[in-house]
Amino acid sequence: DLATTVGRGPGGFDIHGAFFTALAQDPVLAGVKLIAEPWDVGQMDSYQVGYFPKPWRELNGKYRDAVRRFWRGDAGMVPEFAKRLCGSEDLYGRAKRGPLASVNFLTSHDGFTMADLVSYERKYNLANGEQGRDGDNDNHSANYGGEGASDEAAVKTMRRRVRRSLMATMLCSAGVPFITMGDERGRSQQGNNNAYCQDNELSWMDWSDSSDSADFAAFVADLAALRRTHAELQRVDFFAGKADAVTGAKDVLWFTEAGREMKREQWHERQRSVFGAVIEGRLCLLFNNGHEAREMSLPAGDWSVVFDTGSDDKLPKTASQEVAEKYRVESRAMVMLAV
């Protein structure tokens, strides 16, 4: 926590500073997993994501913000979202650190829980005793139809869908997925995004099962199993966009809703909400962060559905369902197909 502090020297943050040097030489600590929250409370150069030395891994706040904003439906987020999905080469490639340097997270020990991220548009921190001044004001959240708990079926359906899409994105991204305990069960802090000082039901974990918490926990478990069984989702190198010498398939191919490869100018269309990616010719990911369902033409291949976060199914689809040349992607939904 606040790891930028340990790299500060007389001239500011220094990856060759005394602490980093001593740690790298220690016979025990040099071989452990080191994870930095790459900021502190300093006024200057406090945010150092991408600048820690090997073998440090870093909580990637740029990943968090981009994925939250994309699924909220913010305009112009497709290029940033794609960079984060692919491991944030812009942050880690310059120091020859691979995708595994990026710890991809959407929520952490402070801030909204994932359930609150789709239920509140602002924080509710009065109970913390600081007149609501504490906690981040910029959460990139949405409520999808009214603040807080809702009994409206349409609101609950959309919130579950966006949670599925958020979690599916994280577990299909290059890098190290980081899941905050309780998010897999839909834990809420009732909109409080700085509940460290609350030793009560607001911050405690409720282990009793509801149908929603059990279903979502099973969904997350299936996604984790899916990640373990697909080498395409466990990359240690960045994508290069080059074709395989044997199969001819690119390591990643981006395409539009028409099924055609994305052109440079299409990446920067601010209103673009639908696009897809084929990874190593074997997995196909479809994304729609718009307000309406869209039909997408698929690249050539014998595709079968793996999961569809727009489906009302409780779990990712386990039985292959072959699809034709087009596929309907629901609003705020992500789909995985495989050959």
Short mmCIF file of C-alpha atoms in Angstrom, two decimals:
data_model
loop_
_atom_site.label_atom_id
_atom_site.label_comp_id
_atom_site.label_asym_id
_atom_site.label_seq_id
_atom_site.Cartn_x
_atom_site.Cartn_y
_atom_site.Cartn_z
CA ASP A 1 0.00 0.00 0.00
CA LEU A 2 1.25 3.52 -0.84
CA ALA A 3 4.31 1.87 -2.39
CA THR A 4 5.59 4.97 -4.16
CA THR A 5 6.84 6.03 -0.73
CA VAL A 6 9.51 3.31 -0.62
CA GLY A 7 11.00 4.55 -3.89
CA ARG A 8 11.38 8.17 -2.88
CA GLY A 9 14.85 9.64 -2.60
CA PRO A 10 16.28 13.16 -2.49
CA GLY A 11 15.47 13.66 -6.16
CA GLY A 12 12.03 12.06 -6.11
CA PHE A 13 10.93 8.58 -7.13
CA ASP A 14 13.93 6.44 -8.15
CA ILE A 15 13.74 2.82 -9.32
CA HIS A 16 17.46 2.52 -8.49
CA GLY A 17 16.94 3.85 -4.97
CA ALA A 18 18.31 2.27 -1.81
CA PHE A 19 15.20 0.29 -0.86
CA PHE A 20 14.70 -1.29 -4.29
CA THR A 21 18.41 -2.11 -4.54
CA ALA A 22 18.56 -3.70 -1.08
CA LEU A 23 15.40 -5.70 -1.70
CA ALA A 24 16.70 -7.04 -5.05
CA GLN A 25 19.85 -8.28 -3.29
CA ASP A 26 18.09 -9.94 -0.36
CA PRO A 27 18.30 -13.75 -0.71
CA VAL A 28 14.71 -14.25 0.49
CA LEU A 29 12.81 -11.16 -0.58
CA ALA A 30 14.27 -11.11 -4.09
CA GLY A 31 12.33 -14.28 -4.86
CA VAL A 32 8.89 -13.44 -3.49
CA LYS A 33 5.93 -11.91 -5.31
CA LEU A 34 6.02 -8.16 -4.86
CA ILE A 35 2.85 -6.19 -5.58
CA ALA A 36 2.79 -2.40 -5.38
CA GLU A 37 -0.09 -0.02 -5.03
CA PRO A 38 1.86 2.50 -7.13
CA TRP A 39 0.84 5.79 -5.52
CA ASP A 40 1.14 7.64 -2.22
CA VAL A 41 -0.03 10.90 -0.66
CA GLY A 42 2.81 13.04 -2.02
CA GLN A 43 2.03 16.18 -3.97
CA MET A 44 4.61 15.50 -6.70
CA ASP A 45 5.14 12.36 -8.82
CA SER A 46 2.86 10.36 -6.54
CA TYR A 47 1.43 8.08 -9.25
CA GLN A 48 4.07 5.74 -10.63
CA VAL A 49 2.13 3.00 -12.43
CA GLY A 50 4.41 1.33 -14.95
CA TYR A 51 7.63 2.64 -13.39
CA PHE A 52 8.44 0.11 -10.68
CA PRO A 53 11.48 -2.11 -11.34
CA LYS A 54 11.37 -5.84 -12.03
CA PRO A 55 10.13 -8.11 -10.49
CA TRP A 56 7.46 -5.81 -9.02
CA ARG A 57 3.84 -6.11 -10.20
CA GLU A 58 1.52 -3.13 -9.88
CA LEU A 59 -2.15 -2.53 -9.23
CA ASN A 60 -3.14 -0.95 -12.54
CA GLY A 61 -5.47 1.96 -11.83
CA LYS A 62 -5.60 2.86 -15.52
CA TYR A 63 -7.04 -0.60 -16.19
CA ARG A 64 -9.69 -0.08 -13.49
CA ASP A 65 -10.78 3.29 -14.83
CA ALA A 66 -10.84 2.29 -18.50
CA VAL A 67 -12.90 -0.86 -17.96
CA ARG A 68 -15.34 0.89 -15.62
CA ARG A 69 -15.84 3.73 -18.09
CA PHE A 70 -16.20 1.42 -21.09
CA TRP A 71 -18.97 -0.65 -19.53
CA ARG A 72 -20.66 2.48 -18.21
CA GLY A 73 -20.97 3.44 -21.87
CA ASP A 74 -18.65 6.44 -22.00
CA ALA A 75 -17.95 7.63 -25.53
CA GLY A 76 -14.54 7.19 -27.14
CA MET A 77 -13.34 4.43 -24.80
CA VAL A 78 -12.71 1.65 -27.35
CA PRO A 79 -8.94 2.31 -27.91
CA GLU A 80 -8.20 2.67 -24.18
CA PHE A 81 -10.29 -0.39 -23.31
CA ALA A 82 -8.47 -2.48 -25.94
CA LYS A 83 -5.05 -1.42 -24.59
CA ARG A 84 -6.00 -2.48 -21.08
CA LEU A 85 -7.54 -5.76 -22.28
CA CYS A 86 -4.23 -6.56 -23.97
CA GLY A 87 -2.02 -6.04 -20.91
CA SER A 88 -1.17 -2.30 -20.99
CA GLU A 89 1.91 -2.45 -23.19
CA ASP A 90 2.04 1.35 -23.15
CA LEU A 91 2.77 1.20 -19.42
CA TYR A 92 4.98 -1.88 -19.11
CA GLY A 93 6.51 -2.47 -22.53
CA ARG A 94 8.92 0.46 -22.33
CA ALA A 95 10.80 -1.24 -19.48
CA LYS A 96 10.55 -4.68 -21.17
CA ARG A 97 8.11 -5.90 -18.55
CA GLY A 98 5.42 -8.23 -19.86
CA PRO A 99 1.64 -8.26 -19.28
CA LEU A 100 2.08 -10.04 -15.94
CA ALA A 101 3.45 -6.80 -14.49
CA SER A 102 -0.13 -5.51 -14.64
CA VAL A 103 -2.38 -6.51 -11.74
CA ASN A 104 -5.79 -5.92 -13.31
CA PHE A 105 -8.41 -4.86 -10.80
CA LEU A 106 -11.82 -3.20 -10.85
CA THR A 107 -12.32 -2.76 -7.11
CA SER A 108 -9.96 -2.88 -4.16
CA HIS A 109 -9.91 -2.52 -0.36
CA ASP A 110 -11.11 1.05 -0.68
CA GLY A 111 -13.64 2.48 -3.10
CA PHE A 112 -16.94 0.98 -4.23
CA THR A 113 -17.58 -2.75 -4.19
CA MET A 114 -18.57 -4.15 -7.58
CA ALA A 115 -22.22 -4.36 -6.56
CA ASP A 116 -22.16 -0.69 -5.52
CA LEU A 117 -20.35 0.23 -8.73
CA VAL A 118 -23.52 -0.66 -10.65
CA SER A 119 -25.96 0.66 -8.02
CA TYR A 120 -24.76 4.15 -7.07
CA GLU A 121 -23.71 7.20 -9.05
CA ARG A 122 -22.20 8.94 -6.03
CA LYS A 123 -20.72 8.00 -2.66
CA TYR A 124 -22.67 7.93 0.63
CA ASN A 125 -20.03 8.44 3.32
CA LEU A 126 -21.75 10.51 6.02
CA ALA A 127 -21.52 7.59 8.47
CA ASN A 128 -17.73 7.95 8.40
CA GLY A 129 -17.93 11.18 10.39
CA GLU A 130 -16.15 13.47 7.92
CA GLN A 131 -19.24 15.20 6.44
CA GLY A 132 -18.82 13.18 3.26
CA ARG A 133 -15.45 14.73 2.40
CA ASP A 134 -13.59 11.42 2.51
CA GLY A 135 -13.43 8.88 -0.31
CA ASP A 136 -13.00 9.38 -4.03
CA ASN A 137 -15.58 11.51 -5.83
CA ASP A 138 -14.75 10.14 -9.29
CA ASN A 139 -15.89 6.50 -9.28
CA HIS A 140 -16.93 5.98 -12.93
CA SER A 141 -20.07 4.29 -11.67
CA ALA A 142 -23.75 4.16 -12.74
CA ASN A 143 -26.99 3.06 -11.09
CA TYR A 144 -28.97 1.93 -14.17
CA GLY A 145 -32.26 3.27 -12.86
CA GLY A 146 -32.24 4.80 -9.37
CA GLU A 147 -29.77 5.03 -6.49
CA GLY A 148 -29.23 2.02 -4.25
CA ALA A 149 -31.25 -1.14 -3.80
CA SER A 150 -34.03 -1.67 -6.33
CA ASP A 151 -36.92 -4.09 -6.74
CA GLU A 152 -37.45 -3.22 -10.40
CA ALA A 153 -36.81 -6.27 -12.56
CA ALA A 154 -35.28 -4.32 -15.46
CA VAL A 155 -32.85 -2.50 -13.16
CA LYS A 156 -31.77 -5.69 -11.41
CA THR A 157 -31.31 -7.47 -14.74
CA MET A 158 -29.06 -4.73 -16.13
CA ARG A 159 -27.01 -4.53 -12.95
CA ARG A 160 -26.39 -8.28 -12.99
CA ARG A 161 -25.43 -8.08 -16.66
CA VAL A 162 -22.92 -5.29 -16.17
CA ARG A 163 -21.37 -7.12 -13.21
CA ARG A 164 -21.00 -10.20 -15.39
CA SER A 165 -19.40 -8.13 -18.15
CA LEU A 166 -16.99 -6.44 -15.74
CA MET A 167 -15.88 -9.73 -14.23
CA ALA A 168 -15.65 -11.49 -17.59
CA THR A 169 -13.48 -8.69 -18.97
CA MET A 170 -11.07 -8.95 -16.05
CA LEU A 171 -10.73 -12.72 -16.31
CA CYS A 172 -10.19 -12.54 -20.09
CA SER A 173 -7.60 -9.74 -19.96
CA ALA A 174 -3.85 -10.18 -20.33
CA GLY A 175 -2.26 -9.63 -16.94
CA VAL A 176 -2.97 -10.84 -13.41
CA PRO A 177 -6.64 -10.73 -12.34
CA PHE A 178 -7.30 -9.31 -8.87
CA ILE A 179 -10.71 -10.02 -7.32
CA THR A 180 -11.74 -8.24 -4.13
CA MET A 181 -13.26 -10.68 -1.64
CA GLY A 182 -17.01 -10.33 -1.65
CA ASP A 183 -17.38 -9.07 -5.21
CA GLU A 184 -18.05 -12.64 -6.32
CA ARG A 185 -21.01 -12.66 -3.92
CA GLY A 186 -22.39 -9.19 -4.65
CA ARG A 187 -21.32 -7.65 -1.31
CA SER A 188 -22.55 -4.06 -0.83
CA GLN A 189 -21.41 -1.25 1.45
CA GLN A 190 -24.59 0.72 0.67
CA GLY A 191 -22.68 3.25 -1.40
CA ASN A 192 -19.95 3.92 1.18
CA ASN A 193 -16.64 4.02 -0.69
CA ASN A 194 -14.35 4.49 2.30
CA ALA A 195 -15.64 1.98 4.84
CA TYR A 196 -12.31 1.14 6.50
CA CYS A 197 -13.55 2.84 9.68
CA GLN A 198 -16.81 0.87 9.82
CA ASP A 199 -16.53 -2.23 12.02
CA ASN A 200 -20.16 -3.28 11.59
CA GLU A 201 -22.56 -4.82 9.06
CA LEU A 202 -21.57 -2.17 6.52
CA SER A 203 -18.09 -3.62 6.11
CA TRP A 204 -18.53 -7.20 7.36
CA MET A 205 -18.86 -10.13 4.99
CA ASP A 206 -22.30 -11.76 4.89
CA TRP A 207 -21.75 -15.44 4.11
CA SER A 208 -25.43 -16.34 3.89
CA ASP A 209 -26.45 -17.34 0.39
CA SER A 210 -29.12 -15.70 -1.70
CA SER A 211 -29.92 -17.00 -5.16
CA ASP A 212 -28.15 -13.99 -6.68
CA SER A 213 -24.97 -14.35 -4.61
CA ALA A 214 -24.73 -18.09 -5.25
CA ASP A 215 -25.33 -17.69 -8.98
CA PHE A 216 -22.73 -14.96 -9.38
CA ALA A 217 -20.16 -16.84 -7.29
CA ALA A 218 -20.65 -19.86 -9.56
CA PHE A 219 -20.30 -17.62 -12.62
CA VAL A 220 -16.98 -16.24 -11.35
CA ALA A 221 -15.72 -19.74 -10.52
CA ASP A 222 -16.54 -20.89 -14.05
CA LEU A 223 -14.72 -17.90 -15.52
CA ALA A 224 -11.65 -18.70 -13.43
CA ALA A 225 -11.73 -22.30 -14.62
CA LEU A 226 -12.12 -21.10 -18.20
CA ARG A 227 -9.04 -18.91 -17.86
CA ARG A 228 -7.00 -21.84 -16.55
CA THR A 229 -7.97 -24.06 -19.48
CA HIS A 230 -7.26 -21.55 -22.28
CA ALA A 231 -3.61 -20.74 -22.90
CA GLU A 232 -4.77 -17.82 -25.08
CA LEU A 233 -5.87 -16.07 -21.87
CA GLN A 234 -2.57 -16.61 -20.04
CA ARG A 235 -0.20 -14.57 -22.17
CA VAL A 236 3.27 -13.70 -20.92
CA ASP A 237 4.12 -11.58 -23.98
CA PHE A 238 2.30 -8.66 -25.54
CA PHE A 239 0.31 -9.05 -28.72
CA ALA A 240 2.18 -8.07 -31.88
CA GLY A 241 -0.61 -8.29 -34.46
CA LYS A 242 1.48 -10.68 -36.54
CA ALA A 243 0.31 -13.82 -38.32
CA ASP A 244 1.39 -17.29 -37.20
CA ALA A 245 3.75 -18.90 -39.71
CA VAL A 246 1.81 -22.19 -39.61
CA THR A 247 -1.84 -21.24 -39.18
CA GLY A 248 -1.74 -17.80 -40.74
CA ALA A 249 -3.87 -16.43 -37.87
CA LYS A 250 -2.88 -13.16 -36.22
CA ASP A 251 -2.25 -13.26 -32.47
CA VAL A 252 -5.05 -10.69 -32.26
CA LEU A 253 -7.42 -9.47 -34.95
CA TRP A 254 -9.80 -6.59 -34.22
CA PHE A 255 -13.00 -6.31 -36.24
CA THR A 256 -16.10 -4.17 -36.61
CA GLU A 257 -19.76 -5.19 -36.33
CA ALA A 258 -19.59 -5.85 -40.08
CA GLY A 259 -17.01 -8.59 -39.46
CA ARG A 260 -14.21 -6.66 -41.17
CA GLU A 261 -10.81 -5.83 -39.71
CA MET A 262 -10.77 -2.50 -37.89
CA LYS A 263 -9.11 0.36 -39.76
CA ARG A 264 -7.07 3.03 -38.02
CA GLU A 265 -9.72 5.72 -38.35
CA GLN A 266 -12.42 3.40 -36.99
CA TRP A 267 -10.60 3.08 -33.68
CA HIS A 268 -11.20 6.77 -33.04
CA GLU A 269 -14.91 6.96 -33.79
CA ARG A 270 -16.19 8.34 -30.47
CA GLN A 271 -19.61 6.77 -30.79
CA ARG A 272 -18.29 3.28 -31.55
CA SER A 273 -19.80 0.89 -29.02
CA VAL A 274 -19.53 -2.49 -30.77
CA PHE A 275 -16.40 -4.36 -31.83
CA GLY A 276 -14.70 -7.73 -31.51
CA ALA A 277 -11.37 -9.50 -31.27
CA VAL A 278 -10.15 -12.90 -32.44
CA ILE A 279 -7.28 -14.19 -30.31
CA GLU A 280 -4.84 -16.58 -31.97
CA GLY A 281 -7.59 -17.72 -34.33
CA ARG A 282 -9.28 -19.72 -31.57
CA LEU A 283 -11.21 -17.39 -29.29
CA CYS A 284 -13.57 -14.66 -30.42
CA LEU A 285 -14.64 -11.89 -28.03
CA LEU A 286 -17.59 -9.60 -28.81
CA PHE A 287 -18.27 -6.35 -26.94
CA ASN A 288 -21.27 -4.03 -26.89
CA ASN A 289 -21.26 -1.19 -24.34
CA GLY A 290 -24.13 0.62 -26.03
CA HIS A 291 -27.74 1.15 -24.99
CA GLU A 292 -29.22 -1.27 -27.54
CA ALA A 293 -28.59 -4.82 -28.72
CA ARG A 294 -26.58 -5.09 -31.94
CA GLU A 295 -26.13 -7.85 -34.46
CA MET A 296 -22.51 -8.60 -35.34
CA SER A 297 -21.13 -10.39 -38.37
CA LEU A 298 -18.48 -12.89 -37.38
CA PRO A 299 -15.10 -13.57 -38.99
CA ALA A 300 -14.90 -16.90 -40.80
CA GLY A 301 -14.77 -19.88 -38.45
CA ASP A 302 -16.78 -22.69 -36.88
CA TRP A 303 -17.72 -20.71 -33.81
CA SER A 304 -19.54 -22.03 -30.74
CA VAL A 305 -20.75 -20.02 -27.75
CA VAL A 306 -18.68 -20.28 -24.56
CA PHE A 307 -20.50 -17.60 -22.56
CA ASP A 308 -22.75 -14.62 -23.11
CA THR A 309 -23.07 -12.10 -20.27
CA GLY A 310 -26.26 -10.81 -21.88
CA SER A 311 -27.93 -14.17 -21.32
CA ASP A 312 -30.16 -14.82 -18.34
CA ASP A 313 -28.35 -18.12 -17.79
CA LYS A 314 -26.92 -18.32 -14.29
CA LEU A 315 -23.58 -19.72 -15.49
CA PRO A 316 -21.47 -19.42 -18.61
CA LYS A 317 -22.77 -21.81 -21.23
CA THR A 318 -21.15 -25.22 -20.85
CA ALA A 319 -22.71 -26.97 -23.83
CA SER A 320 -21.42 -25.72 -27.17
CA GLN A 321 -24.02 -23.88 -29.18
CA GLU A 322 -22.91 -23.45 -32.77
CA VAL A 323 -23.65 -20.05 -34.24
CA ALA A 324 -24.18 -18.91 -37.79
CA GLU A 325 -22.48 -16.01 -39.53
CA LYS A 326 -24.06 -13.41 -37.23
CA TYR A 327 -24.60 -13.07 -33.49
CA ARG A 328 -26.85 -10.72 -31.53
CA VAL A 329 -24.97 -9.02 -28.68
CA GLU A 330 -27.18 -7.51 -26.00
CA SER A 331 -26.67 -4.04 -24.56
CA ARG A 332 -23.74 -3.87 -22.07
CA ALA A 333 -22.82 -7.47 -22.90
CA MET A 334 -19.68 -9.46 -23.68
CA VAL A 335 -19.65 -12.76 -25.56
CA MET A 336 -16.95 -15.40 -25.97
CA LEU A 337 -16.99 -17.84 -28.90
CA ALA A 338 -14.48 -20.58 -29.59
CA VAL A 339 -13.57 -22.98 -32.38
#
